[in-house]
PDB file of C-alpha atoms in Angstrom:
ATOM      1  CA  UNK A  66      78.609  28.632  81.776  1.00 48.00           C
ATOM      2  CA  UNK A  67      76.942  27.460  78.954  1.00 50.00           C
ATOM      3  CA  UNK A  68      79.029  25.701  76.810  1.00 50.00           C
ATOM      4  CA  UNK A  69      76.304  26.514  73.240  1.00 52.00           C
ATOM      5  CA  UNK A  70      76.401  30.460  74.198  1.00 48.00           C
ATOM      6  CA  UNK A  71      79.980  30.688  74.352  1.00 51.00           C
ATOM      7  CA  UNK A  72      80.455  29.859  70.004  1.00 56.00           C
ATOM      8  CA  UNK A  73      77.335  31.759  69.575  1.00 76.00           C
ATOM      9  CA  UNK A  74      78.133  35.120  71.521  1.00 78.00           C
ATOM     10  CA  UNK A  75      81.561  34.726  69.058  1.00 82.00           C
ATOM     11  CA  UNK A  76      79.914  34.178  65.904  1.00 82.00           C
ATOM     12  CA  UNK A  77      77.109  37.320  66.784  1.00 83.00           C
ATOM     13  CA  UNK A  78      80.444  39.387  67.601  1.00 85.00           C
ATOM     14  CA  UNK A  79      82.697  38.306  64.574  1.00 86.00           C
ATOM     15  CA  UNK A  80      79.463  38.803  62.182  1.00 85.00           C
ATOM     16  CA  UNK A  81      79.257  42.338  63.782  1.00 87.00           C
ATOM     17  CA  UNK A  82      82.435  43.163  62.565  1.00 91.00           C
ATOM     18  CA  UNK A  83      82.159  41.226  59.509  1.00 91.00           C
ATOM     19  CA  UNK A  84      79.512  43.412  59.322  1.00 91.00           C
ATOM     20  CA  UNK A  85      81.245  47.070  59.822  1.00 92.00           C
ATOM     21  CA  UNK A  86      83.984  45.901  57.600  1.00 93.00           C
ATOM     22  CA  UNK A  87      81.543  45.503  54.563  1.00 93.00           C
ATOM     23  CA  UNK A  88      79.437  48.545  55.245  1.00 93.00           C
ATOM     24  CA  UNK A  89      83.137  50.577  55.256  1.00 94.00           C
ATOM     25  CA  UNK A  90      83.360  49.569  51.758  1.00 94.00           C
ATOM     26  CA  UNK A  91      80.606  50.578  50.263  1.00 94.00           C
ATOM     27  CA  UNK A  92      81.040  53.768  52.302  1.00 94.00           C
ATOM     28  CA  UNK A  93      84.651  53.837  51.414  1.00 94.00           C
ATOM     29  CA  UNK A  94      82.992  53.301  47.275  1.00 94.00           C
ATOM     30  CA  UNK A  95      80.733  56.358  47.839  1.00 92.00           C
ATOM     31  CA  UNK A  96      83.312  58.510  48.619  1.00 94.00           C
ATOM     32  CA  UNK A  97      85.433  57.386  45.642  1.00 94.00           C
ATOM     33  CA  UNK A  98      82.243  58.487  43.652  1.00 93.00           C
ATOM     34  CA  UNK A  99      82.001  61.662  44.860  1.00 91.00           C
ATOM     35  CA  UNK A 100      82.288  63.321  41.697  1.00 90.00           C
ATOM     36  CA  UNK A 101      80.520  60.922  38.917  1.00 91.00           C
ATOM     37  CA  UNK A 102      77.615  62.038  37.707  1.00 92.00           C
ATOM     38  CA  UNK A 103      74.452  60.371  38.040  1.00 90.00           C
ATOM     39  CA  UNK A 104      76.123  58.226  40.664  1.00 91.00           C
ATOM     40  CA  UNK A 105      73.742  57.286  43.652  1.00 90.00           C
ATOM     41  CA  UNK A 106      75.308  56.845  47.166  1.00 90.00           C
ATOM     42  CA  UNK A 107      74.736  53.124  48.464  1.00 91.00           C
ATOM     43  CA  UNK A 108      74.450  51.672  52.273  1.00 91.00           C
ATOM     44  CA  UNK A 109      74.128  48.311  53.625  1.00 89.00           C
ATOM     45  CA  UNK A 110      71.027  46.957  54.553  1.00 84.00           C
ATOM     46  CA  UNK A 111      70.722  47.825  58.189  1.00 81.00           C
ATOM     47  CA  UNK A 112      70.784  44.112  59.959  1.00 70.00           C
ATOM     48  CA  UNK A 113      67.310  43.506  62.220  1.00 65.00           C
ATOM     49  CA  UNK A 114      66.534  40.624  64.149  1.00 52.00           C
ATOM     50  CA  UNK A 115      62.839  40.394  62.491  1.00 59.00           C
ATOM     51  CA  UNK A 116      64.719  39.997  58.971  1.00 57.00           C
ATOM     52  CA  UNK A 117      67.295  37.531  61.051  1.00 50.00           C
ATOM     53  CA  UNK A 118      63.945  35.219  61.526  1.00 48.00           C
ATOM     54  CA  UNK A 119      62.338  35.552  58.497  1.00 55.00           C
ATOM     55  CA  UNK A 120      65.912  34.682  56.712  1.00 50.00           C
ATOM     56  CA  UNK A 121      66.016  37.335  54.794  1.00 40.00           C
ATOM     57  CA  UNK A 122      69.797  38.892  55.923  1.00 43.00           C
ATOM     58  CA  UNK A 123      70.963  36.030  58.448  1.00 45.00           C
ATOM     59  CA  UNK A 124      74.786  36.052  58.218  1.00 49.00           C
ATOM     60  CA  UNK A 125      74.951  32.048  58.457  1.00 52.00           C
ATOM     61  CA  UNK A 126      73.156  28.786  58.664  1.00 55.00           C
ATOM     62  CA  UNK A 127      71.495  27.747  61.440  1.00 53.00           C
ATOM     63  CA  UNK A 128      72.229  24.060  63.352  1.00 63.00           C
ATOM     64  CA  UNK A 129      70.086  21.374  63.514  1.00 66.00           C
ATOM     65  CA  UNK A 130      70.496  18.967  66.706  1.00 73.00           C
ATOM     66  CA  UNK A 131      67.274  17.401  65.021  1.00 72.00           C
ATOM     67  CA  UNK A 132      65.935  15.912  61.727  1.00 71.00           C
ATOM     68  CA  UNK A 133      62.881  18.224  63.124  1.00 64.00           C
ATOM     69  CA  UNK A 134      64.662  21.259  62.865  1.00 59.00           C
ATOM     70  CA  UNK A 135      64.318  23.916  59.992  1.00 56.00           C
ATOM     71  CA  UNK A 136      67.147  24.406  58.217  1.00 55.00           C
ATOM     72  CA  UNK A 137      66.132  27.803  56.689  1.00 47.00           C
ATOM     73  CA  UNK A 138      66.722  29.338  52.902  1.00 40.00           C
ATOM     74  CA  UNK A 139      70.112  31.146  54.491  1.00 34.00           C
ATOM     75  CA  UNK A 140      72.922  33.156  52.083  1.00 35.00           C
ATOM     76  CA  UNK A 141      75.846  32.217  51.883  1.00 37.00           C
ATOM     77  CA  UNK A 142      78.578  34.017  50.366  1.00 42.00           C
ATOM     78  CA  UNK A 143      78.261  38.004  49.870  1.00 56.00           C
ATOM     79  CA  UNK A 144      75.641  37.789  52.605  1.00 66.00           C
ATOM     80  CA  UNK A 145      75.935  41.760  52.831  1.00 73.00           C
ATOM     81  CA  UNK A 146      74.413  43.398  50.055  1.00 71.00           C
ATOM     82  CA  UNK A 147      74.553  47.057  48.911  1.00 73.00           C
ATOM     83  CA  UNK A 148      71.294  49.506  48.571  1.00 72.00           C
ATOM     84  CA  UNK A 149      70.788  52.680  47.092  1.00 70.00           C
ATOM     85  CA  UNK A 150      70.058  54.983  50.018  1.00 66.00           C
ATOM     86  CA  UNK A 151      66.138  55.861  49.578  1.00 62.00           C
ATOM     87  CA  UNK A 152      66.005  59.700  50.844  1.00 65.00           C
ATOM     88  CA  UNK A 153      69.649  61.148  49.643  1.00 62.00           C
ATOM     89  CA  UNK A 154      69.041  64.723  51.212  1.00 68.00           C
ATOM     90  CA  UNK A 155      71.360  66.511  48.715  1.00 74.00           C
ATOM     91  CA  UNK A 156      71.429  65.853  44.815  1.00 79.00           C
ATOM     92  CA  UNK A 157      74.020  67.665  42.705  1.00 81.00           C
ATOM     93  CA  UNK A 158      73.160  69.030  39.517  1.00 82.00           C
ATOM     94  CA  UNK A 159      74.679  66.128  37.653  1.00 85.00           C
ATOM     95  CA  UNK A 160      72.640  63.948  39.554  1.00 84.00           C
ATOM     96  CA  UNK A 161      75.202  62.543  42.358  1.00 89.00           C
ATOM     97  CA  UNK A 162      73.669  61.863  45.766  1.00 86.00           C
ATOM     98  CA  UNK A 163      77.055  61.744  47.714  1.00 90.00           C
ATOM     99  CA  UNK A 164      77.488  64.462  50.402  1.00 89.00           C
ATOM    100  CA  UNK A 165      80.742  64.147  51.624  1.00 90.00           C
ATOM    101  CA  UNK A 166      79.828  65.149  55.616  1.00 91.00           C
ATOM    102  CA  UNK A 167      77.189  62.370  55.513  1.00 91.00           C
ATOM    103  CA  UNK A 168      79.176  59.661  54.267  1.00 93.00           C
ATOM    104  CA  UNK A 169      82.499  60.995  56.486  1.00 95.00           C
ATOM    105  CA  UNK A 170      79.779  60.675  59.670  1.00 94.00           C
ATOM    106  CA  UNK A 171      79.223  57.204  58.775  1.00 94.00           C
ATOM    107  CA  UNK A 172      82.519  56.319  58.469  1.00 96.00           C
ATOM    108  CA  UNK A 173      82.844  57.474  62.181  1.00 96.00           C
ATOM    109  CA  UNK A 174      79.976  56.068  63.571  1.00 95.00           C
ATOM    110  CA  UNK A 175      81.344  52.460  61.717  1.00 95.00           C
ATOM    111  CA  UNK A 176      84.563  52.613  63.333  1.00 95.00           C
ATOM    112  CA  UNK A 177      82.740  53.115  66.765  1.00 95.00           C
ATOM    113  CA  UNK A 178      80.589  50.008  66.257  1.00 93.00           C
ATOM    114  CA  UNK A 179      83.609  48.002  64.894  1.00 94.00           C
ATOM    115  CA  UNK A 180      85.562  49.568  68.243  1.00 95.00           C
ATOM    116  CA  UNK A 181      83.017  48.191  70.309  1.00 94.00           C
ATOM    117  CA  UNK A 182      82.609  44.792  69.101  1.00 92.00           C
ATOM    118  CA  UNK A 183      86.290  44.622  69.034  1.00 94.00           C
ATOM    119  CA  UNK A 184      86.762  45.214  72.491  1.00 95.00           C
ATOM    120  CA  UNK A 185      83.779  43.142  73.371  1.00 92.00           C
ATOM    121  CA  UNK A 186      85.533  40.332  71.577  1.00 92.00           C
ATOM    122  CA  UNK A 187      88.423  40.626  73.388  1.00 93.00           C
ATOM    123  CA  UNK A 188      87.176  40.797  76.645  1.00 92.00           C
ATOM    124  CA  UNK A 189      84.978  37.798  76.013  1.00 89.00           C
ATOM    125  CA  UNK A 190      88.077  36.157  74.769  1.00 89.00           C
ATOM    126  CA  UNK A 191      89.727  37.043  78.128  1.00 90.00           C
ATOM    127  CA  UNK A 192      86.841  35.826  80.141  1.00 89.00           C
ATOM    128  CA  UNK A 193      86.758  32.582  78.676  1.00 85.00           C
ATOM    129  CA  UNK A 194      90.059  31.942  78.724  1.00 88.00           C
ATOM    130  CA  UNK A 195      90.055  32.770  82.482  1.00 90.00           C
ATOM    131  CA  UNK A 196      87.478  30.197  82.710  1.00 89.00           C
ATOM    132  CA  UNK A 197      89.010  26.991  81.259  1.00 89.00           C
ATOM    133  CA  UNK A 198      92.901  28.320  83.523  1.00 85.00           C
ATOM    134  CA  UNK A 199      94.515  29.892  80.504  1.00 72.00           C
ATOM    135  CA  UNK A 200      96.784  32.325  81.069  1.00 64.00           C
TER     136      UNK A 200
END
């Protein structure tokens, strides 16, 4: 086993759920907003690996093993930033984009992907601590 996979397969995970946790927020925000006018319902960023590269959304800095190495423009704190969503498919009269059912769907589909990495987490945990004799 690869001792430099084992942190990074962690980090990827942990971000992932960093990830869900911040999204829920903003989700949680639109639904507080359900009723101000003029209000416009907000998402995260979806992450992609292209954006990862170009340093646009990466969740942390990168290591050098090398004075060679790039040590890339990375954010640092509030690396998950809010966006109005582009193509709200309902607009009330007083202007508010938040339909309820959509944001309630996203709140279940978040709690899936935070599910998942959870348990992925765990049983990566498990695995490694199998590995080094841990009980």
């Amino acid at each position: 086993m690869d001792t430099k996979t084992t942190p990074d397969l962690m980090q990827m995970l942990s971000g992932s759920m960093r990830y869900a946790s911040a999204r829920q927020k903003v989700i949680a925000d639109n639904i507080a907003h359900l009723d101000t006018p003029k209000y416009k319902a907000h998402d995260l960023k979806p992450l992609d690996f292209a954006d990862m590269v170009a340093g646009e959304s990466h969740t942390g800095r990168l290591a050098t093993t090398s004075p060679k190495h790039f040590t890339g423009g990375m954010g640092g704190d509030g690396i998950f930033k809010a966006e109005i969503e582009r193509k709200p498919y309902e607009v009330t009269p007083t202007g508010n984009s938040v339909v309820l059912e959509d944001q309630m769907a996203k709140v279940s589909k978040i709690g899936a992907e935070y599910e998942i990495a959870t348990s992925l987490y765990k049983k990566f945990t498990q695995l490694y601590r199998a590995a080094l004799g841990a009980k």
